[in-house]
Coordinates of N, CA and C in Angstrom, one line a residue:
M29 N 1.0 -1.2 -0.1 CA 0.3 0.0 -0.1 C 0.9 1.3 0.0
L30 N 2.0 0.8 0.4 CA 2.9 2.3 1.0 C 3.6 2.8 -0.5
A31 N 3.6 2.0 -1.0 CA 4.3 2.1 -2.7 C 3.2 3.0 -3.4
K32 N 2.1 2.5 -3.4 CA 0.8 3.7 -3.7 C 0.9 5.4 -3.8
V33 N 1.9 5.3 -2.4 CA 1.3 6.9 -1.6 C 1.8 7.8 -2.1
Y34 N 3.2 7.2 -3.0 CA 4.0 8.9 -3.3 C 3.1 9.1 -5.3
A35 N 2.1 8.2 -5.6 CA 1.2 8.0 -6.8 C 0.4 9.1 -6.1
Y36 N 0.3 8.8 -5.2 CA -1.3 9.3 -4.7 C -1.0 10.8 -3.6
I37 N 0.1 11.2 -4.1 CA 1.0 12.3 -3.2 C 0.7 13.0 -4.7
D38 N 1.3 12.4 -5.2 CA 1.1 13.2 -6.6 C 0.3 13.8 -7.4
G39 N -0.9 12.7 -7.0 CA -2.2 12.9 -8.0 C -2.1 11.9 -9.1
E40 N -1.2 10.9 -9.2 CA -1.1 10.3 -10.8 C -2.2 9.0 -10.5
L41 N -3.3 9.0 -9.7 CA -3.8 7.8 -9.6 C -5.5 8.6 -10.6
D42 N -6.4 7.4 -10.6 CA -7.7 6.9 -11.6 C -7.9 7.6 -9.8
D43 N -9.5 8.1 -10.2 CA -10.5 8.0 -8.9 C -10.6 7.4 -8.4
H44 N -10.6 5.6 -8.7 CA -11.2 4.3 -8.4 C -9.9 4.0 -7.2
N45 N -8.5 4.4 -8.2 CA -6.9 4.3 -6.6 C -6.9 4.8 -5.9
Y46 N -7.5 6.3 -6.0 CA -7.7 7.2 -5.5 C -8.4 7.1 -4.1
A47 N -9.1 6.8 -4.1 CA -10.4 6.0 -3.4 C -10.0 5.4 -2.1
D48 N -9.8 4.1 -2.7 CA -8.9 3.1 -2.5 C -7.8 3.5 -1.3
I49 N -6.8 4.4 -1.5 CA -5.8 4.3 -1.1 C -6.2 5.8 0.3
R50 N -7.4 6.3 -0.5 CA -7.4 7.5 0.5 C -8.4 6.7 2.2
E51 N -9.1 5.5 1.6 CA -9.6 5.4 1.9 C -9.1 4.2 4.0
H52 N -8.0 3.7 2.9 CA -6.9 2.8 3.7 C -6.2 3.8 4.5
L53 N -5.8 5.1 4.3 CA -5.0 5.7 4.9 C -5.9 6.7 6.6
D54 N -7.4 6.6 6.1 CA -8.6 7.1 6.9 C -7.9 5.6 7.9
E55 N -8.0 4.6 7.5 CA -7.7 3.1 8.8 C -6.6 3.2 9.0
C56 N -5.5 3.1 8.6 CA -3.9 3.1 9.0 C -3.6 3.5 9.3
S57 N -3.0 3.4 10.3 CA -2.4 4.5 11.5 C -0.7 5.0 10.6
P58 N -0.2 3.9 10.4 CA 0.5 3.7 10.4 C 1.5 4.6 8.9
C59 N 0.3 3.5 7.8 CA 0.5 4.0 6.7 C -0.3 5.9 6.7
L60 N -0.7 6.2 7.8 CA -1.4 8.0 7.5 C -0.6 8.7 7.8
A61 N 1.1 8.2 9.1 CA 2.1 8.6 9.3 C 3.5 9.1 8.0
E62 N 2.7 8.0 7.1 CA 4.3 7.9 6.4 C 3.8 8.5 5.3
Y63 N 2.2 9.2 5.4 CA 2.1 10.4 4.0 C 1.9 11.6 4.5
G64 N 1.8 11.5 5.8 CA 1.9 13.2 6.6 C 3.2 13.2 6.0
L65 N 4.1 12.3 6.4 CA 5.8 12.8 6.2 C 6.0 12.9 5.0
E66 N 5.3 12.0 3.3 CA 6.5 12.3 2.7 C 5.6 14.4 1.6
E67 N 3.9 13.9 3.0 CA 3.1 15.1 2.2 C 4.4 16.6 2.2
V68 N 4.6 16.3 3.7 CA 5.8 17.2 4.4 C 6.6 17.7 3.7
V69 N 7.5 16.5 2.9 CA 8.8 16.8 2.5 C 8.7 17.0 1.2
K70 N 7.5 16.2 0.3 CA 7.8 16.9 -1.0 C 7.2 18.5 -1.1
K71 N 6.1 19.1 -0.3 CA 6.0 20.4 -0.2 C 7.2 21.3 0.6
L72 N 7.9 20.9 1.6 CA 8.7 22.0 1.5 C 10.1 21.7 0.3
V73 N 10.3 21.0 -0.2 CA 11.0 20.3 -1.2 C 10.7 21.6 -2.2
A74 N 9.4 21.3 -2.5 CA 9.4 22.1 -3.8 C 8.9 23.9 -3.7
K75 N 8.6 24.1 -2.4 CA 8.5 25.7 -1.7 C 10.1 26.0 -2.0
H76 N 11.2 25.1 -1.5 CA 12.2 25.9 -1.2 C 13.2 25.5 -2.6
C77 N 12.8 24.5 -3.2 CA 13.2 24.4 -4.3 C 12.9 25.0 -5.8
G78 N 12.3 25.4 -5.9 CA 11.4 26.1 -6.8 C 11.6 26.0 -8.1
S79 N 12.5 26.7 -8.9 CA 12.2 26.0 -10.1 C 14.4 25.9 -10.7
D80 N 15.0 25.1 -9.0 CA 16.1 25.2 -9.3 C 15.8 23.7 -10.0
P81 N 16.5 23.1 -10.8 CA 17.2 22.1 -11.1 C 17.2 21.3 -9.5
V82 N 16.2 19.6 -9.9 CA 16.7 19.1 -8.5 C 17.6 18.0 -9.1
P83 N 19.3 18.0 -8.2 CA 19.8 16.4 -8.1 C 19.6 15.4 -8.5
T84 N 19.9 13.9 -9.6 CA 18.8 13.3 -9.8 C 18.8 12.0 -8.6
D85 N 20.1 12.5 -7.6 CA 20.5 11.3 -6.4 C 19.7 11.8 -5.3
L86 N 18.2 13.6 -5.2 CA 18.0 13.9 -4.2 C 16.9 12.8 -3.7
R87 N 16.0 11.8 -4.5 CA 14.9 11.3 -4.0 C 15.2 10.5 -3.4
S88 N 16.6 9.2 -3.6 CA 17.3 8.3 -2.8 C 17.7 8.9 -1.5
K89 N 18.5 10.0 -1.4 CA 18.7 10.2 -0.5 C 17.9 10.8 1.1
V90 N 17.0 11.5 0.0 CA 15.9 12.1 1.2 C 15.0 10.9 1.7
L91 N 14.6 9.6 0.9 CA 14.3 7.9 1.6 C 15.2 7.7 2.1
H92 N 16.1 7.0 2.0 CA 17.0 6.9 3.0 C 17.1 7.5 4.0
R93 N 16.6 8.2 3.9 CA 16.6 9.8 5.4 C 15.3 9.1 6.2
L94 N 14.2 9.2 5.9 CA 13.4 8.6 6.2 C 13.8 7.6 6.3
E95 N 13.6 6.9 5.8 CA 13.8 5.4 6.4 C 14.3 5.1 8.1
A96 N 15.6 5.6 7.6 CA 16.7 5.9 9.1 C 15.9 6.1 10.4
A97 N 15.1 7.7 10.2 CA 14.7 8.1 11.0 C 13.4 6.9 11.7
R98 N 12.7 6.6 10.3 CA 11.1 5.6 10.5 C 11.9 4.3 12.1
A99 N 13.0 3.8 10.9 CA 13.7 2.9 12.2 C 14.2 3.4 13.8
D100 N 15.1 4.4 14.1 CA 14.8 5.2 14.8 C 13.6 5.6 15.4
L101 N 13.1 5.7 15.4 CA 11.5 6.1 15.7 C 11.3 4.7 16.4
Q102 N 11.0 3.2 15.6 CA 10.1 2.2 16.1 C 12.0 1.6 16.9
V103 N 12.4 1.7 17.2 CA 13.8 1.2 18.0 C 13.1 2.0 19.9
R104 N 13.1 3.4 19.1 CA 12.4 3.9 20.8 C 11.3 3.8 20.9
E105 N 10.5 3.2 20.2 CA 8.7 3.3 20.5 C 9.1 1.7 21.5
G106 N 10.0 0.4 20.3 CA 9.7 -0.7 21.3 C 10.7 0.0 22.4
V107 N 11.5 0.7 22.7 CA 12.2 1.3 24.2 C 11.3 1.3 25.2
D108 N 10.5 2.4 25.0 CA 9.4 2.6 26.1 C 8.6 2.0 26.4

């Protein structure tokens, strides 16, 4: 499901798939948290980069850092 979240955020889904993702996000807090984070990152990049060319490896770097932050959060939640 999370793989489709990127297409959902980018507005690249048809109406049926959009509705399916929206319904899932309404019921699945881990996916909702992921969606919220991804949307914030994309808006932040769009706002501050404007029309600057985007480095080709930016997406992979951002995703790697998000994954590391998510793993760190899971470790912290498991400890508490």
